[in-house]
Short mmCIF file of N, CA, C and O in Angstrom, two decimals:
data_model
loop_
_atom_site.label_atom_id
_atom_site.label_comp_id
_atom_site.label_asym_id
_atom_site.label_seq_id
_atom_site.Cartn_x
_atom_site.Cartn_y
_atom_site.Cartn_z
N UNK A 1 -10.02 -8.67 -0.70
CA UNK A 1 -9.02 -7.62 -0.72
C UNK A 1 -7.71 -8.09 -0.18
O UNK A 1 -6.67 -7.92 -0.78
N UNK A 2 -7.74 -8.69 1.02
CA UNK A 2 -6.51 -9.17 1.65
C UNK A 2 -5.86 -10.27 0.82
O UNK A 2 -4.63 -10.27 0.65
N UNK A 3 -6.63 -11.18 0.26
CA UNK A 3 -6.04 -12.23 -0.61
C UNK A 3 -5.38 -11.64 -1.81
O UNK A 3 -4.29 -12.05 -2.22
N UNK A 4 -5.98 -10.63 -2.42
CA UNK A 4 -5.47 -10.02 -3.58
C UNK A 4 -4.16 -9.27 -3.28
O UNK A 4 -3.26 -9.25 -4.08
N UNK A 5 -4.10 -8.65 -2.12
CA UNK A 5 -2.97 -7.82 -1.80
C UNK A 5 -1.79 -8.64 -1.23
O UNK A 5 -0.62 -8.16 -1.39
N UNK A 6 -2.03 -9.71 -0.63
CA UNK A 6 -0.95 -10.46 0.07
C UNK A 6 -0.12 -11.33 -0.80
O UNK A 6 0.73 -12.07 -0.29
N UNK A 7 -0.28 -11.26 -2.06
CA UNK A 7 0.47 -12.05 -2.98
C UNK A 7 1.76 -11.34 -3.41
O UNK A 7 2.53 -10.85 -2.60
N UNK A 8 2.01 -11.28 -4.73
CA UNK A 8 3.24 -10.68 -5.20
C UNK A 8 3.46 -9.18 -4.89
O UNK A 8 4.59 -8.70 -4.94
N UNK A 9 2.35 -8.50 -4.61
CA UNK A 9 2.49 -7.01 -4.35
C UNK A 9 3.47 -6.74 -3.27
O UNK A 9 4.24 -5.78 -3.37
N UNK A 10 3.49 -7.52 -2.18
CA UNK A 10 4.35 -7.30 -1.08
C UNK A 10 5.88 -7.38 -1.51
O UNK A 10 6.67 -6.59 -1.15
N UNK A 11 6.13 -8.39 -2.32
CA UNK A 11 7.51 -8.56 -2.80
C UNK A 11 7.90 -7.43 -3.69
O UNK A 11 9.03 -6.94 -3.63
N UNK A 12 6.94 -6.95 -4.47
CA UNK A 12 7.26 -5.79 -5.33
C UNK A 12 7.48 -4.54 -4.49
O UNK A 12 8.43 -3.78 -4.75
N UNK A 13 6.67 -4.36 -3.46
CA UNK A 13 6.84 -3.24 -2.50
C UNK A 13 8.29 -3.19 -2.08
O UNK A 13 9.00 -2.18 -2.17
N UNK A 14 8.74 -4.33 -1.48
CA UNK A 14 10.10 -4.37 -0.95
C UNK A 14 11.21 -4.14 -1.94
O UNK A 14 12.16 -3.39 -1.68
N UNK A 15 10.96 -4.63 -3.17
CA UNK A 15 12.01 -4.46 -4.23
C UNK A 15 12.15 -3.01 -4.65
O UNK A 15 13.22 -2.53 -4.91
N UNK A 16 11.03 -2.21 -4.58
CA UNK A 16 11.08 -0.82 -5.03
C UNK A 16 11.31 0.21 -3.91
O UNK A 16 11.29 1.40 -4.10
N UNK A 17 11.45 -0.31 -2.68
CA UNK A 17 11.73 0.61 -1.53
C UNK A 17 10.54 1.00 -0.70
O UNK A 17 10.56 1.98 0.06
N UNK A 18 9.44 0.19 -0.76
CA UNK A 18 8.28 0.44 0.06
C UNK A 18 8.25 -0.68 1.08
O UNK A 18 8.18 -1.86 0.79
N UNK A 19 8.40 -0.34 2.39
CA UNK A 19 8.59 -1.26 3.46
C UNK A 19 7.55 -1.04 4.59
O UNK A 19 7.83 -0.44 5.61
N UNK A 20 6.31 -1.54 4.35
CA UNK A 20 5.28 -1.33 5.41
C UNK A 20 5.67 -1.95 6.72
O UNK A 20 6.28 -3.00 6.80
N UNK A 21 5.25 -1.25 7.80
CA UNK A 21 5.43 -1.71 9.16
C UNK A 21 4.18 -2.44 9.65
O UNK A 21 4.27 -3.24 10.58
N UNK A 22 3.06 -2.12 9.05
CA UNK A 22 1.81 -2.55 9.63
C UNK A 22 0.75 -2.68 8.48
O UNK A 22 0.64 -1.79 7.64
N UNK A 23 0.01 -3.78 8.51
CA UNK A 23 -1.15 -3.94 7.64
C UNK A 23 -2.35 -4.16 8.55
O UNK A 23 -2.25 -4.84 9.56
N UNK A 24 -3.48 -3.59 8.19
CA UNK A 24 -4.67 -3.65 9.08
C UNK A 24 -5.94 -3.59 8.22
O UNK A 24 -5.98 -3.09 7.08
N UNK A 25 -7.03 -4.09 8.76
CA UNK A 25 -8.32 -3.94 8.19
C UNK A 25 -9.24 -3.34 9.28
O UNK A 25 -9.02 -3.56 10.49
N UNK A 26 -10.28 -2.60 8.93
CA UNK A 26 -11.14 -1.99 9.86
C UNK A 26 -12.15 -3.03 10.34
O UNK A 26 -12.78 -3.74 9.50
N UNK A 27 -12.27 -3.20 11.68
CA UNK A 27 -13.22 -4.13 12.25
C UNK A 27 -14.53 -3.45 12.55
O UNK A 27 -15.59 -4.02 12.41
N UNK A 28 -14.44 -2.18 12.92
CA UNK A 28 -15.67 -1.44 13.29
C UNK A 28 -15.53 -0.06 12.65
O UNK A 28 -14.49 0.58 12.80
N UNK A 29 -16.60 0.40 12.02
CA UNK A 29 -16.53 1.74 11.43
C UNK A 29 -17.17 1.72 10.03
O UNK A 29 -17.60 0.69 9.52
N UNK A 30 -17.16 2.86 9.42
CA UNK A 30 -17.91 3.04 8.18
C UNK A 30 -17.11 2.61 6.95
O UNK A 30 -17.71 2.31 5.96
N UNK A 31 -15.82 2.63 7.01
CA UNK A 31 -14.99 2.37 5.86
C UNK A 31 -14.61 0.90 5.80
O UNK A 31 -13.47 0.50 5.92
N UNK A 32 -15.58 0.06 5.54
CA UNK A 32 -15.32 -1.39 5.42
C UNK A 32 -15.91 -1.89 4.15
O UNK A 32 -16.95 -1.45 3.72
N UNK A 33 -15.29 -2.85 3.46
CA UNK A 33 -13.99 -3.43 3.82
C UNK A 33 -12.92 -2.46 3.36
O UNK A 33 -13.07 -1.64 2.52
N UNK A 34 -11.75 -2.61 3.98
CA UNK A 34 -10.64 -1.79 3.57
C UNK A 34 -9.31 -2.51 3.97
O UNK A 34 -9.33 -3.52 4.71
N UNK A 35 -8.27 -1.91 3.47
CA UNK A 35 -6.93 -2.40 3.84
C UNK A 35 -6.12 -1.11 4.12
O UNK A 35 -6.12 -0.23 3.27
N UNK A 36 -5.52 -1.06 5.28
CA UNK A 36 -4.73 0.09 5.64
C UNK A 36 -3.30 -0.37 5.91
O UNK A 36 -3.11 -1.46 6.49
N UNK A 37 -2.33 0.37 5.51
CA UNK A 37 -0.96 0.01 5.77
C UNK A 37 -0.17 1.28 6.15
O UNK A 37 -0.44 2.32 5.62
N UNK A 38 0.76 1.10 7.03
CA UNK A 38 1.59 2.19 7.53
C UNK A 38 3.04 1.97 6.99
O UNK A 38 3.64 0.94 7.18
N UNK A 39 3.49 2.95 6.24
CA UNK A 39 4.79 2.85 5.59
C UNK A 39 5.65 4.04 5.94
O UNK A 39 5.29 5.21 5.73
N UNK A 40 6.81 3.79 6.56
CA UNK A 40 7.68 4.94 6.90
C UNK A 40 8.55 5.40 5.74
O UNK A 40 9.02 4.62 5.00
N UNK A 41 8.64 6.73 5.65
CA UNK A 41 9.52 7.38 4.69
C UNK A 41 10.19 8.55 5.39
O UNK A 41 9.56 9.20 6.20
N UNK A 42 11.41 8.82 5.05
CA UNK A 42 12.13 9.90 5.65
C UNK A 42 11.54 11.32 5.28
O UNK A 42 11.55 12.21 6.02
N UNK A 43 11.01 11.34 4.09
CA UNK A 43 10.43 12.59 3.59
C UNK A 43 9.51 12.35 2.38
O UNK A 43 9.41 11.19 1.89
N UNK A 44 8.83 13.34 1.95
CA UNK A 44 7.90 13.22 0.84
C UNK A 44 8.57 12.83 -0.46
O UNK A 44 8.00 11.99 -1.25
N UNK A 45 9.72 13.32 -0.72
CA UNK A 45 10.47 13.00 -1.92
C UNK A 45 10.77 11.48 -1.98
O UNK A 45 10.66 10.83 -3.03
N UNK A 46 11.18 10.92 -0.83
CA UNK A 46 11.43 9.48 -0.76
C UNK A 46 10.17 8.69 -1.03
O UNK A 46 10.18 7.69 -1.75
N UNK A 47 9.04 9.11 -0.52
CA UNK A 47 7.81 8.47 -0.71
C UNK A 47 7.44 8.54 -2.22
O UNK A 47 7.05 7.50 -2.78
N UNK A 48 7.49 9.65 -2.77
CA UNK A 48 7.15 9.79 -4.21
C UNK A 48 8.05 8.94 -5.11
O UNK A 48 7.54 8.29 -6.03
N UNK A 49 9.32 8.88 -4.84
CA UNK A 49 10.23 8.08 -5.58
C UNK A 49 9.84 6.57 -5.54
O UNK A 49 9.80 5.87 -6.54
N UNK A 50 9.56 6.12 -4.30
CA UNK A 50 9.20 4.70 -4.15
C UNK A 50 7.88 4.40 -4.80
O UNK A 50 7.70 3.37 -5.45
N UNK A 51 6.85 5.26 -4.57
CA UNK A 51 5.53 4.99 -5.20
C UNK A 51 5.58 5.06 -6.71
O UNK A 51 4.91 4.29 -7.38
N UNK A 52 6.39 6.00 -7.25
CA UNK A 52 6.52 6.07 -8.70
C UNK A 52 7.14 4.74 -9.24
O UNK A 52 6.72 4.23 -10.29
N UNK A 53 8.21 4.25 -8.50
CA UNK A 53 8.79 3.01 -8.90
C UNK A 53 7.81 1.88 -8.87
O UNK A 53 7.79 1.02 -9.76
N UNK A 54 6.99 1.81 -7.79
CA UNK A 54 6.05 0.74 -7.67
C UNK A 54 5.03 0.82 -8.86
O UNK A 54 4.71 -0.22 -9.48
N UNK A 55 4.43 2.04 -9.08
CA UNK A 55 3.47 2.18 -10.13
C UNK A 55 3.98 1.84 -11.53
O UNK A 55 3.21 1.35 -12.37
N UNK A 56 5.27 2.03 -11.77
CA UNK A 56 5.87 1.73 -13.05
C UNK A 56 6.47 0.35 -13.22
O UNK A 56 6.90 -0.05 -14.27
N UNK A 57 6.46 -0.38 -12.12
CA UNK A 57 7.10 -1.67 -12.12
C UNK A 57 6.35 -2.67 -13.05
O UNK A 57 5.13 -2.81 -12.92
N UNK A 58 7.03 -3.24 -14.04
CA UNK A 58 6.39 -4.14 -14.99
C UNK A 58 5.64 -5.29 -14.36
O UNK A 58 4.53 -5.66 -14.81
N UNK A 59 6.18 -5.86 -13.29
CA UNK A 59 5.52 -6.99 -12.64
C UNK A 59 4.26 -6.53 -11.98
O UNK A 59 3.20 -7.17 -12.01
N UNK A 60 4.30 -5.33 -11.32
CA UNK A 60 3.07 -4.77 -10.68
C UNK A 60 2.01 -4.46 -11.73
O UNK A 60 0.80 -4.76 -11.56
N UNK A 61 2.38 -3.95 -12.90
CA UNK A 61 1.41 -3.64 -13.95
C UNK A 61 0.74 -4.95 -14.38
O UNK A 61 -0.49 -4.99 -14.54
N UNK A 62 1.50 -6.00 -14.55
CA UNK A 62 0.96 -7.30 -14.92
C UNK A 62 0.05 -7.86 -13.86
O UNK A 62 -1.08 -8.34 -14.13
N UNK A 63 0.56 -7.91 -12.62
CA UNK A 63 -0.28 -8.46 -11.48
C UNK A 63 -1.52 -7.68 -11.29
O UNK A 63 -2.60 -8.23 -11.06
N UNK A 64 -1.48 -6.37 -11.40
CA UNK A 64 -2.65 -5.52 -11.27
C UNK A 64 -3.66 -5.81 -12.33
O UNK A 64 -4.90 -6.00 -12.03
N UNK A 65 -3.22 -5.87 -13.55
CA UNK A 65 -4.10 -6.19 -14.67
C UNK A 65 -4.84 -7.53 -14.51
O UNK A 65 -6.04 -7.67 -14.64
N UNK A 66 -4.06 -8.57 -14.11
CA UNK A 66 -4.60 -9.87 -13.93
C UNK A 66 -5.59 -9.91 -12.73
O UNK A 66 -6.64 -10.54 -12.85
N UNK A 67 -5.28 -9.19 -11.70
CA UNK A 67 -6.19 -9.11 -10.53
C UNK A 67 -7.50 -8.44 -10.92
O UNK A 67 -8.56 -8.88 -10.54
N UNK A 68 -7.48 -7.37 -11.68
CA UNK A 68 -8.68 -6.67 -12.14
C UNK A 68 -9.51 -7.56 -13.02
O UNK A 68 -10.73 -7.64 -12.91
N UNK A 69 -8.84 -8.28 -13.94
CA UNK A 69 -9.57 -9.21 -14.81
C UNK A 69 -10.25 -10.32 -14.09
O UNK A 69 -11.39 -10.66 -14.41
N UNK A 70 -9.67 -10.80 -12.98
CA UNK A 70 -10.26 -11.84 -12.20
C UNK A 70 -11.40 -11.30 -11.24
O UNK A 70 -12.37 -11.96 -11.07
N UNK A 71 -11.07 -10.20 -10.56
CA UNK A 71 -11.99 -9.80 -9.48
C UNK A 71 -12.53 -8.39 -9.58
O UNK A 71 -13.09 -7.90 -8.60
N UNK A 72 -12.27 -7.66 -10.64
CA UNK A 72 -12.77 -6.29 -10.80
C UNK A 72 -11.77 -5.33 -10.15
O UNK A 72 -10.70 -5.67 -9.77
N UNK A 73 -12.16 -4.05 -10.16
CA UNK A 73 -11.32 -2.95 -9.70
C UNK A 73 -10.81 -3.26 -8.30
O UNK A 73 -11.53 -3.71 -7.42
N UNK A 74 -9.50 -3.00 -8.07
CA UNK A 74 -8.91 -3.29 -6.73
C UNK A 74 -9.51 -2.44 -5.66
O UNK A 74 -9.82 -2.96 -4.58
N UNK A 75 -9.65 -1.14 -5.86
CA UNK A 75 -10.21 -0.33 -4.80
C UNK A 75 -11.06 0.77 -5.47
O UNK A 75 -10.74 1.22 -6.60
N UNK A 76 -12.09 1.17 -4.78
CA UNK A 76 -12.94 2.23 -5.28
C UNK A 76 -12.56 3.56 -4.72
O UNK A 76 -12.95 4.61 -5.24
N UNK A 77 -11.75 3.57 -3.64
CA UNK A 77 -11.39 4.80 -2.97
C UNK A 77 -10.01 4.65 -2.34
O UNK A 77 -9.73 3.62 -1.75
N UNK A 78 -9.24 5.68 -2.43
CA UNK A 78 -7.93 5.69 -1.73
C UNK A 78 -7.86 6.92 -0.85
O UNK A 78 -8.28 8.00 -1.27
N UNK A 79 -7.32 6.71 0.31
CA UNK A 79 -7.05 7.84 1.23
C UNK A 79 -5.59 7.79 1.63
O UNK A 79 -5.09 6.78 2.12
N UNK A 80 -4.88 8.84 1.39
CA UNK A 80 -3.46 8.91 1.70
C UNK A 80 -3.22 9.98 2.73
O UNK A 80 -3.70 11.13 2.59
N UNK A 81 -2.59 9.63 3.84
CA UNK A 81 -2.30 10.63 4.90
C UNK A 81 -0.78 10.50 5.17
O UNK A 81 -0.23 9.40 5.16
N UNK A 82 -0.14 11.59 5.45
CA UNK A 82 1.24 11.60 5.82
C UNK A 82 1.33 12.06 7.29
O UNK A 82 0.68 12.99 7.71
N UNK A 83 2.10 11.35 8.10
CA UNK A 83 2.21 11.62 9.55
C UNK A 83 3.66 11.88 9.93
O UNK A 83 4.60 11.37 9.30
N UNK A 84 3.83 12.65 10.96
CA UNK A 84 5.17 12.83 11.53
C UNK A 84 5.08 12.46 13.02
O UNK A 84 4.22 12.96 13.74
N UNK A 85 5.89 11.53 13.45
CA UNK A 85 5.87 11.04 14.83
C UNK A 85 6.30 12.17 15.76
O UNK A 85 7.23 12.93 15.44
N UNK A 86 5.67 12.25 16.91
CA UNK A 86 6.04 13.27 17.91
C UNK A 86 7.21 12.70 18.71
O UNK A 86 7.51 11.51 18.74
N UNK A 87 8.00 13.64 19.30
CA UNK A 87 9.21 13.28 20.06
C UNK A 87 8.89 12.22 21.13
O UNK A 87 9.77 11.41 21.45
N UNK A 88 7.70 12.25 21.71
CA UNK A 88 7.34 11.30 22.76
C UNK A 88 6.72 10.00 22.22
O UNK A 88 6.32 9.14 22.98
N UNK A 89 6.64 9.87 20.91
CA UNK A 89 6.04 8.67 20.32
C UNK A 89 7.02 7.48 20.49
O UNK A 89 8.22 7.65 20.22
N UNK A 90 6.53 6.31 20.83
CA UNK A 90 7.44 5.18 20.94
C UNK A 90 7.99 4.68 19.60
O UNK A 90 8.97 3.99 19.58
N UNK A 91 7.43 5.15 18.48
CA UNK A 91 7.96 4.75 17.19
C UNK A 91 8.75 5.90 16.52
O UNK A 91 9.16 5.82 15.39
N UNK A 92 8.97 6.99 17.23
CA UNK A 92 9.65 8.14 16.67
C UNK A 92 11.11 8.04 16.68
O UNK A 92 11.91 8.62 16.12
#
């Protein structure tokens, strides 16, 4: 999963306005293997605009198709959560 994701996808992310701060995998727990990333957005509309641009990006469509042909479906499950930092948060 990490090998598949760490290629051109990251460059496409940045080009369309998706700028992750953090990439992680679960070391202990039930949801393994997985890839988790934290992406800041000012609001939901900004997130939707960036994700729609990513999903429609011709290079992403090509890379995704090639990845699936080589290794099967990219993920079987997605979980999306939106967070708001608290005033006392060091990243807020």
